[in-house]
Each structure stands twice: as C-alpha cells, then as structure tokens.
PDB file of C-alpha atoms in Angstrom:
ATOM      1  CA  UNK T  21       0.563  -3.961   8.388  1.00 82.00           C
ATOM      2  CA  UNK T  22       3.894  -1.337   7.616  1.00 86.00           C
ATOM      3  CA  UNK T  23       5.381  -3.981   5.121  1.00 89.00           C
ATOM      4  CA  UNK T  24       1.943  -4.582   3.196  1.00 92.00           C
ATOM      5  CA  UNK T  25       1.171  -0.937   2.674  1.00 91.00           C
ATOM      6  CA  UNK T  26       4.978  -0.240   1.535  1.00 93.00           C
ATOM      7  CA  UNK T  27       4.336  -3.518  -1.163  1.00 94.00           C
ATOM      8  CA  UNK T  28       1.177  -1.816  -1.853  1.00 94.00           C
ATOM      9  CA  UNK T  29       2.549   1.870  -2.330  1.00 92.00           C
ATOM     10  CA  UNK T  30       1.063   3.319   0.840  1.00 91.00           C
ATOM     11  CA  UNK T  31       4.367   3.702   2.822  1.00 93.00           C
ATOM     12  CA  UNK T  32       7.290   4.870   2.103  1.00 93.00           C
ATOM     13  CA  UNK T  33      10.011   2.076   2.551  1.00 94.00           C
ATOM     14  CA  UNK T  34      12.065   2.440   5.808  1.00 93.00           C
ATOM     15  CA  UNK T  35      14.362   0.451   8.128  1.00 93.00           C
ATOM     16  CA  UNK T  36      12.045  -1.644  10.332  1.00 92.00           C
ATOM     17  CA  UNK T  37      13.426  -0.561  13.236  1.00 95.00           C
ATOM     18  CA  UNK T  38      12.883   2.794  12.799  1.00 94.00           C
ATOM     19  CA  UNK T  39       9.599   2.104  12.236  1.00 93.00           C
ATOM     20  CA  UNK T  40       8.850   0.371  14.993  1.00 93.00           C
ATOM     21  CA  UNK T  41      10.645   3.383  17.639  1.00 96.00           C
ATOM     22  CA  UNK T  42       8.859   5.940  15.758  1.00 95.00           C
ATOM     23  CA  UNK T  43       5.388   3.719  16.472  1.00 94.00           C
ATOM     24  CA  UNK T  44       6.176   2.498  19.509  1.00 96.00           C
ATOM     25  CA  UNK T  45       7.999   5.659  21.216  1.00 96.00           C
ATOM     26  CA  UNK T  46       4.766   7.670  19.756  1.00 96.00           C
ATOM     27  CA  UNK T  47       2.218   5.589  21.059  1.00 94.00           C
ATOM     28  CA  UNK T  48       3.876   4.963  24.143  1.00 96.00           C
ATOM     29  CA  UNK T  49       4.074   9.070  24.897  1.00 96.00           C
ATOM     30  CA  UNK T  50       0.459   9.592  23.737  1.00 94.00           C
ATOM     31  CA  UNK T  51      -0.184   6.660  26.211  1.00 94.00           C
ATOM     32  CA  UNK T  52       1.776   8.621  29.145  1.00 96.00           C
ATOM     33  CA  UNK T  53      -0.015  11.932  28.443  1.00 94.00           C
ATOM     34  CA  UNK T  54      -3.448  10.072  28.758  1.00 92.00           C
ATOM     35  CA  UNK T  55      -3.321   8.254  31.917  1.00 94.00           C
ATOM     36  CA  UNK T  56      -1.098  11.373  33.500  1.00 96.00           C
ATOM     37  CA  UNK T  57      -3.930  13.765  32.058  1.00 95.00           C
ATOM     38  CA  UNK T  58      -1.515  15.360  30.261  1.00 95.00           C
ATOM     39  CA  UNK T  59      -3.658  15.384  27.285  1.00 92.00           C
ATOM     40  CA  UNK T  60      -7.239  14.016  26.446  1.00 90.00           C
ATOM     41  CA  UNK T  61      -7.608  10.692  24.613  1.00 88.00           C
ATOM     42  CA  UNK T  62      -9.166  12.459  21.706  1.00 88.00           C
ATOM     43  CA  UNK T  63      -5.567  13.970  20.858  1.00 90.00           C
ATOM     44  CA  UNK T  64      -3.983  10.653  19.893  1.00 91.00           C
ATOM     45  CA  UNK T  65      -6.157  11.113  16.706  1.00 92.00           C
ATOM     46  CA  UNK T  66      -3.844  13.528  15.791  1.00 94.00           C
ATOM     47  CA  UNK T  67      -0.979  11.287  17.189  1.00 95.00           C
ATOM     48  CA  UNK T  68      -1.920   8.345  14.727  1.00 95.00           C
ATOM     49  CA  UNK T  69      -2.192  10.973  12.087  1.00 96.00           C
ATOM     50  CA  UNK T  70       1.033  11.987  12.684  1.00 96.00           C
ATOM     51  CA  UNK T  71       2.472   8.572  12.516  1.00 96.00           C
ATOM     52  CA  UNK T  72       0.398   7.881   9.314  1.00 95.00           C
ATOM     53  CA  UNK T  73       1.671  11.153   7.741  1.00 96.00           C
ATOM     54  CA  UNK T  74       5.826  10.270   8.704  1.00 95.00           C
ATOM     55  CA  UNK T  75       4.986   7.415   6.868  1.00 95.00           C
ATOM     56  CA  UNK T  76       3.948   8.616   4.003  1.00 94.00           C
ATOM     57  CA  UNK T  77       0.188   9.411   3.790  1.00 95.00           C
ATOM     58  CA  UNK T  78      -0.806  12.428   3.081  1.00 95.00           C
ATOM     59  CA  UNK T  79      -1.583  14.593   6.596  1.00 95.00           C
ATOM     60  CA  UNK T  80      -5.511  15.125   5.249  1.00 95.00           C
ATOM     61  CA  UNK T  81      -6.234  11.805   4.998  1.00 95.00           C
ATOM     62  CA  UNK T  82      -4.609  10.294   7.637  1.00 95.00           C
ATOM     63  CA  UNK T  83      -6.562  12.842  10.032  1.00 93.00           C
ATOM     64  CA  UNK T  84      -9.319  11.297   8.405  1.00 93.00           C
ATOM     65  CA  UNK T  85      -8.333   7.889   8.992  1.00 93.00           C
ATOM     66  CA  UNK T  86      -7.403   8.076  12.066  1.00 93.00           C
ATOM     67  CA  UNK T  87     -10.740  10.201  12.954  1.00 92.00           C
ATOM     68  CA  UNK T  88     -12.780   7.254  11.523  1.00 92.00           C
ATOM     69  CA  UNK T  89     -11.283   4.751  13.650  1.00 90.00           C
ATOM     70  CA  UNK T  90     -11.851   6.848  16.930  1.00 88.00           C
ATOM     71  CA  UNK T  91     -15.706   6.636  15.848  1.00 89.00           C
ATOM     72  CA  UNK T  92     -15.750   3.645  15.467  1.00 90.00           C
ATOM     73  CA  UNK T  93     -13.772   2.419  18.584  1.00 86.00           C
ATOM     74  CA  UNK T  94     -15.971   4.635  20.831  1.00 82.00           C
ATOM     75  CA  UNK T  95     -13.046   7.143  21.233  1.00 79.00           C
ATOM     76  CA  UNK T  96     -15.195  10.132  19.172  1.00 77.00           C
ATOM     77  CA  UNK T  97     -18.359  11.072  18.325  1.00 79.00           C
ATOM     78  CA  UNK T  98     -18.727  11.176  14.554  1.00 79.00           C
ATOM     79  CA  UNK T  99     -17.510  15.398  13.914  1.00 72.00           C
ATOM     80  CA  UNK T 100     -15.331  15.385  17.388  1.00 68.00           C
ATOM     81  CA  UNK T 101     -12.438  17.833  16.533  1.00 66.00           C
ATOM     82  CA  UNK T 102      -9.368  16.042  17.731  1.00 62.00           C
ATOM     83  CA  UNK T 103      -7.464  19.403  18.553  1.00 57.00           C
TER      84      UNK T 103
END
C-alpha cells in the first residue's frame, strides 16, 4: 500500500525500512497502551493519523481517514472524538 500511494503522489518517498519501524514501532506502542489500558482503543485514530500525516497526508484528512475506518470497523460510532 506505501509504494502505490508514493507512485500515485500520496506519500512522500522514503527508505522502506524506515517506513516500516515508523509503522510497525507505532502500531506496536498503540497496541501496548490498549491491552495495558494505557490508553482507549479510540486513540489509535489519532495514532493512524499520525502515521498518515509523517507520511505525507495532510493531518485534517488523515484524522478523517482514519476516523472513517474506525466506523466502519466497529471501533467508533460515526462523530466519536478520538481525543
């Protein structure tokens, strides 16, 4: 998914493996904070986001992205604040 959004202009181009710590290490954190009850699930909306954004997307819409597939994954209710 990375390498077709940097072909299609979505991403900015970076070293794979950087991508793939700053994913990985990301998720793997927001996954920590969950099960520990460090943080609620909600909040890796903003996580994603945050990955999205570092990427290149603007931080607006990847909220929104991001937001969308909580929805629609059963995460969120459609207008859950993520924060």
């Amino acid at each position: 998914i990375y390498e077709e959004a940097v072909a299609c202009g979505r991403f900015r181009p970076v070293g794979m493996d950087a991508a793939w710590t700053l994913t990985f290490g990301a998720m793997r954190m927001a996954q920590r904070d969950v099960v520990t009850g460090a943080a609620a699930p909600i909040q890796t909306v903003q996580v994603v986001a945050l990955i999205l954004a570092a990427f290149g997307t603007p931080y607006d819409e990847a909220e929104r992205i991001s937001g969308a597939k909580a929805v629609s994954s059963g995460l969120a209710r459609p207008g859950t604040p993520a924060n």
